[in-house]
PDB file of C-alpha atoms in Angstrom:
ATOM      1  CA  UNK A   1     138.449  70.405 140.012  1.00 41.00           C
ATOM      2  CA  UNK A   2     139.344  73.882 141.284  1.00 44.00           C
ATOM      3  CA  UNK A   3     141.698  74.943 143.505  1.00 55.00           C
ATOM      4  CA  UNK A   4     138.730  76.326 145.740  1.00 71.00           C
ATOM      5  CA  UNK A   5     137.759  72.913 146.869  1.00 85.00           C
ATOM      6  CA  UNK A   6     134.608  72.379 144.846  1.00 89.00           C
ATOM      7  CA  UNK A   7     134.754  69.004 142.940  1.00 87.00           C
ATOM      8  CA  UNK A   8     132.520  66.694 140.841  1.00 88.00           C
ATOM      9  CA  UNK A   9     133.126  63.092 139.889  1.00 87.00           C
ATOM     10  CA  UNK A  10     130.723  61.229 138.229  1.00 86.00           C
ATOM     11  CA  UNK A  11     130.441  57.286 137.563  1.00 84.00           C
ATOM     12  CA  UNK A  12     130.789  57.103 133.896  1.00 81.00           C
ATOM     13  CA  UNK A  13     134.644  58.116 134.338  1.00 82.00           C
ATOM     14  CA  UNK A  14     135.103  55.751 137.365  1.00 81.00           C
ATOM     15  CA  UNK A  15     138.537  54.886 137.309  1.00 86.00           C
ATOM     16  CA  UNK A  16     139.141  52.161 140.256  1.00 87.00           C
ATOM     17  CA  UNK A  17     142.570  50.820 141.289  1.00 78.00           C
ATOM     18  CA  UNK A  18     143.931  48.101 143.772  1.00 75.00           C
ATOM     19  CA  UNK A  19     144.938  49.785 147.149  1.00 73.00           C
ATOM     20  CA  UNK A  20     145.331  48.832 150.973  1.00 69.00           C
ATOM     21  CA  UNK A  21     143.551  45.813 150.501  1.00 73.00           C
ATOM     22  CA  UNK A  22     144.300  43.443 147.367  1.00 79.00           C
ATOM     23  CA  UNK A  23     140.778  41.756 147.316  1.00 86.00           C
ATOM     24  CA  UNK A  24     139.474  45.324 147.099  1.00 91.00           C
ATOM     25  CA  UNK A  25     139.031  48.205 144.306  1.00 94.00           C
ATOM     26  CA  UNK A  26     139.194  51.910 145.391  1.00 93.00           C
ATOM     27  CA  UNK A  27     137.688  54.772 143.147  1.00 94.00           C
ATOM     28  CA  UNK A  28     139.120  57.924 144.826  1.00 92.00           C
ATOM     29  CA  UNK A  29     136.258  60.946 144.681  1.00 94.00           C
ATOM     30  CA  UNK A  30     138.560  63.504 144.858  1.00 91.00           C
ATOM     31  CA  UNK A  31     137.708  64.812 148.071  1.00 94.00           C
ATOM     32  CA  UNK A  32     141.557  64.561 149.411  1.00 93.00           C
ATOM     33  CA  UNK A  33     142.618  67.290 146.847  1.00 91.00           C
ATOM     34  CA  UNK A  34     139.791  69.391 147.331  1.00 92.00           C
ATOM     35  CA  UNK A  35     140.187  69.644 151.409  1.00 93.00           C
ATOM     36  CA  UNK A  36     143.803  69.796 150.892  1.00 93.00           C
ATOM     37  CA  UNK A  37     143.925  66.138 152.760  1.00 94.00           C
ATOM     38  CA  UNK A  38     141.493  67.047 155.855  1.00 95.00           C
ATOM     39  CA  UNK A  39     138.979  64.304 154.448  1.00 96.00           C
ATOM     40  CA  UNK A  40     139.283  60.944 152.133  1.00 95.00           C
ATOM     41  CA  UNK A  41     136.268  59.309 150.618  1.00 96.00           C
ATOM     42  CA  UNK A  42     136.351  56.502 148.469  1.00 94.00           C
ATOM     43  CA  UNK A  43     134.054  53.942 146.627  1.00 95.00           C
ATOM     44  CA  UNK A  44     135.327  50.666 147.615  1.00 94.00           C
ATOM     45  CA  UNK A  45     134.248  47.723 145.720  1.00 95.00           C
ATOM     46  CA  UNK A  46     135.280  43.852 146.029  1.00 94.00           C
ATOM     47  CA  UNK A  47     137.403  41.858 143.321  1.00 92.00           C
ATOM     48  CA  UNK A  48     135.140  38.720 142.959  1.00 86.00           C
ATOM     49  CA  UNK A  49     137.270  35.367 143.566  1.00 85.00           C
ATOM     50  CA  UNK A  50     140.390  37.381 144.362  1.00 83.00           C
ATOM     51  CA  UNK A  51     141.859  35.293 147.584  1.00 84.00           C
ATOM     52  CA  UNK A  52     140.868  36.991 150.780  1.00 83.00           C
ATOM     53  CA  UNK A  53     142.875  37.385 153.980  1.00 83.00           C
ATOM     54  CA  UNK A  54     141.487  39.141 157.495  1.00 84.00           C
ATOM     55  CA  UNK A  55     144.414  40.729 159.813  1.00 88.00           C
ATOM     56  CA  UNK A  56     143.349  42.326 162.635  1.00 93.00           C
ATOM     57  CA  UNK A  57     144.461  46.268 162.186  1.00 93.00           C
ATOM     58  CA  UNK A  58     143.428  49.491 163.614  1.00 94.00           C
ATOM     59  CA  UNK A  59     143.547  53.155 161.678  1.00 94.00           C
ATOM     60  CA  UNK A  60     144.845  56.029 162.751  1.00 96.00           C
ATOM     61  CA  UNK A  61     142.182  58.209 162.300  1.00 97.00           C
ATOM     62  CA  UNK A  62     139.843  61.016 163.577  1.00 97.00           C
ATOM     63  CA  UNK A  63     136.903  59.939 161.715  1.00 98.00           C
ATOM     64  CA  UNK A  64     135.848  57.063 159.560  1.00 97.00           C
ATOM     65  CA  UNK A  65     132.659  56.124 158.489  1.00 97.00           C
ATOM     66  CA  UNK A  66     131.375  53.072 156.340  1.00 97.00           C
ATOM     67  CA  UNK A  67     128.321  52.820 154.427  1.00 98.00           C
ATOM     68  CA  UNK A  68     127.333  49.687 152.258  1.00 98.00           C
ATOM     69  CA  UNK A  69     126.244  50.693 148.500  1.00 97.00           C
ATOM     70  CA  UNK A  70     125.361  47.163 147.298  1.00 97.00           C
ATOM     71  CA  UNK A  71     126.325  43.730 149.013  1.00 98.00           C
ATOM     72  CA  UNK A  72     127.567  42.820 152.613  1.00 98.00           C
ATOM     73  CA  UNK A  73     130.416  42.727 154.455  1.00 96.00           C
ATOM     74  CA  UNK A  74     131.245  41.059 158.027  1.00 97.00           C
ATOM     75  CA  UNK A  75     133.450  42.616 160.662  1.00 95.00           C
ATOM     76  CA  UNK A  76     134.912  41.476 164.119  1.00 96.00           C
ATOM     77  CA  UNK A  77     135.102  45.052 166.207  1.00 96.00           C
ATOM     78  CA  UNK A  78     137.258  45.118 169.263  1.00 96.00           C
ATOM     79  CA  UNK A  79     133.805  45.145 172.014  1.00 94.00           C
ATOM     80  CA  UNK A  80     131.337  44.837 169.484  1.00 95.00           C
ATOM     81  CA  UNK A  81     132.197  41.032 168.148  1.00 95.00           C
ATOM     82  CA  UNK A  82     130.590  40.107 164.797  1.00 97.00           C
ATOM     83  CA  UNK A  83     128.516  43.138 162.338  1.00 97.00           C
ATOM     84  CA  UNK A  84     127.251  42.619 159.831  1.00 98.00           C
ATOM     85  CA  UNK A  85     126.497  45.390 157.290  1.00 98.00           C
ATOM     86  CA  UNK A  86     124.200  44.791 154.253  1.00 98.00           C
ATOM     87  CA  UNK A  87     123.113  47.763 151.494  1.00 98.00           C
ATOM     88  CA  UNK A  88     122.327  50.749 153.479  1.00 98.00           C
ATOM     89  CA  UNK A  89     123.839  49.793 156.675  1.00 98.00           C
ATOM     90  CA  UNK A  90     125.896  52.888 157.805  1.00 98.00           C
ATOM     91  CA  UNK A  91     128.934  51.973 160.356  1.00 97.00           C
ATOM     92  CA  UNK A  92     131.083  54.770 162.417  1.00 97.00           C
ATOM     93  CA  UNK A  93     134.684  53.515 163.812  1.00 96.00           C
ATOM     94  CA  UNK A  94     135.846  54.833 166.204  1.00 96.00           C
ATOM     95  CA  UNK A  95     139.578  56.631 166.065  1.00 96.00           C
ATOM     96  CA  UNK A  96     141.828  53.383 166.448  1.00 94.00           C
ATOM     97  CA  UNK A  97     139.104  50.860 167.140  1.00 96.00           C
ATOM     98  CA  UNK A  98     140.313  47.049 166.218  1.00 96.00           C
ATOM     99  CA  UNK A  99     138.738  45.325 163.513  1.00 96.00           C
ATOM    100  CA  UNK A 100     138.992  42.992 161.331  1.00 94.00           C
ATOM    101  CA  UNK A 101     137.184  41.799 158.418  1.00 93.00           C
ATOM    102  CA  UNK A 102     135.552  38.297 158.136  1.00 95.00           C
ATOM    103  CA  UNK A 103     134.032  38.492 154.714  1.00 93.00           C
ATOM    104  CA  UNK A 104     132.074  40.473 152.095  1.00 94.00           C
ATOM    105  CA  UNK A 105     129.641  39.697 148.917  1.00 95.00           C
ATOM    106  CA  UNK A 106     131.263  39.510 145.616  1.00 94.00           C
ATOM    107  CA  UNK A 107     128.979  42.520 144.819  1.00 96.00           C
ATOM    108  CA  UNK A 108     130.257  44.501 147.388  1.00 96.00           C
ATOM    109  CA  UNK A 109     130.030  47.956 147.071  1.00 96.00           C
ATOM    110  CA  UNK A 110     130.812  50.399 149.888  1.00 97.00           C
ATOM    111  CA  UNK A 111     131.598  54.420 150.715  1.00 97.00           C
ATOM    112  CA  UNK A 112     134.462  55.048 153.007  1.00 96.00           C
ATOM    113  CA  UNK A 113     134.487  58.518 154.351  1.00 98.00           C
ATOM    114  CA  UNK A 114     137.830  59.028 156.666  1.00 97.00           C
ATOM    115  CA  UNK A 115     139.682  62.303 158.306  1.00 98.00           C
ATOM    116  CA  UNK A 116     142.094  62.796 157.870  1.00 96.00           C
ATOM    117  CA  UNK A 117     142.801  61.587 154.119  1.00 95.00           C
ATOM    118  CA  UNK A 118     146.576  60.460 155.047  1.00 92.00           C
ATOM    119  CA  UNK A 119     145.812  58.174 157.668  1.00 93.00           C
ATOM    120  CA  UNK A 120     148.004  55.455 158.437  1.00 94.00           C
ATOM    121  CA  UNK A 121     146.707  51.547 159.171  1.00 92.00           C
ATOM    122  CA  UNK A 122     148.299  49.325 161.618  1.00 92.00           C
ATOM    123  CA  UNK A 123     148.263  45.676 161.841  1.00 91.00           C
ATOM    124  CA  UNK A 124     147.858  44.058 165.640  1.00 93.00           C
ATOM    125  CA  UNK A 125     147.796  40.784 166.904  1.00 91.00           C
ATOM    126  CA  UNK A 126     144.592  40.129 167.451  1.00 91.00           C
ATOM    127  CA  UNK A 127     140.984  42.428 167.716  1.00 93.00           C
ATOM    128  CA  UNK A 128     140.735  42.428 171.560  1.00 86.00           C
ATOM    129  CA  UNK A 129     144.642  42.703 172.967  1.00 68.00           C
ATOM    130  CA  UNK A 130     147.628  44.174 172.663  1.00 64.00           C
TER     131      UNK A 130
END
């Protein structure tokens, strides 16, 4: 990685690591450092049989954009109601749109892009109130 921005990361040095979510495994690309935190992307994979647990939460964010790898995954958006994304499925949310998860493959594979990189998450009561 250079201080100019430009990085590389390839898959045969994945390194992936429990995060926000515990039933979840993030492999950071390296795209924080390299837009000095303007932009996160990460490769987010599920743990298979670790126990799952869906809490309605919004992100702080100016951009975020899902798209599935390998798997599917169910989602609850605040006035969408029930997606579901399978391999290739592309999703934008919205800057502090409501969600929650409902469930995913254990094969689940996805690419989170979100602006900026240090965004923070919020839990809420439920997907469509306060």
């Amino acid at each position: 990685m250079s201080s100019q921005g430009f990085v590389v990361t390839h898959a045969r040095d994945a390194k992936f690591e429990r995060g926000l979510r515990a039933f979840f495994e993030y492999r950071d690309l390296g795209i924080d450092e390299a837009t000095d935190g303007r932009v996160v992307a990460h490769v987010i994979r599920a743990v298979p049989g670790a126990p799952f647990e869906a809490r309605a939460h919004l992100h702080r964010t100016s951009f975020q954009l899902v798209y599935v790898l390998r798997g599917w995954v169910e989602f609850e958006y605040e006035g969408q109601g029930k997606v579901r994304l399978e391999a290739g499925s592309c999703a934008h949310q919205p800057p502090g749109i409501r969600h929650r998860e409902l469930g995913h493959s254990d094969d689940l594979e996805l690419l989170e892009v979100v602006m900026p990189a240090g965004f923070a998450t919020e839990e809420v009561d439920s997907v469509d109130g306060p």
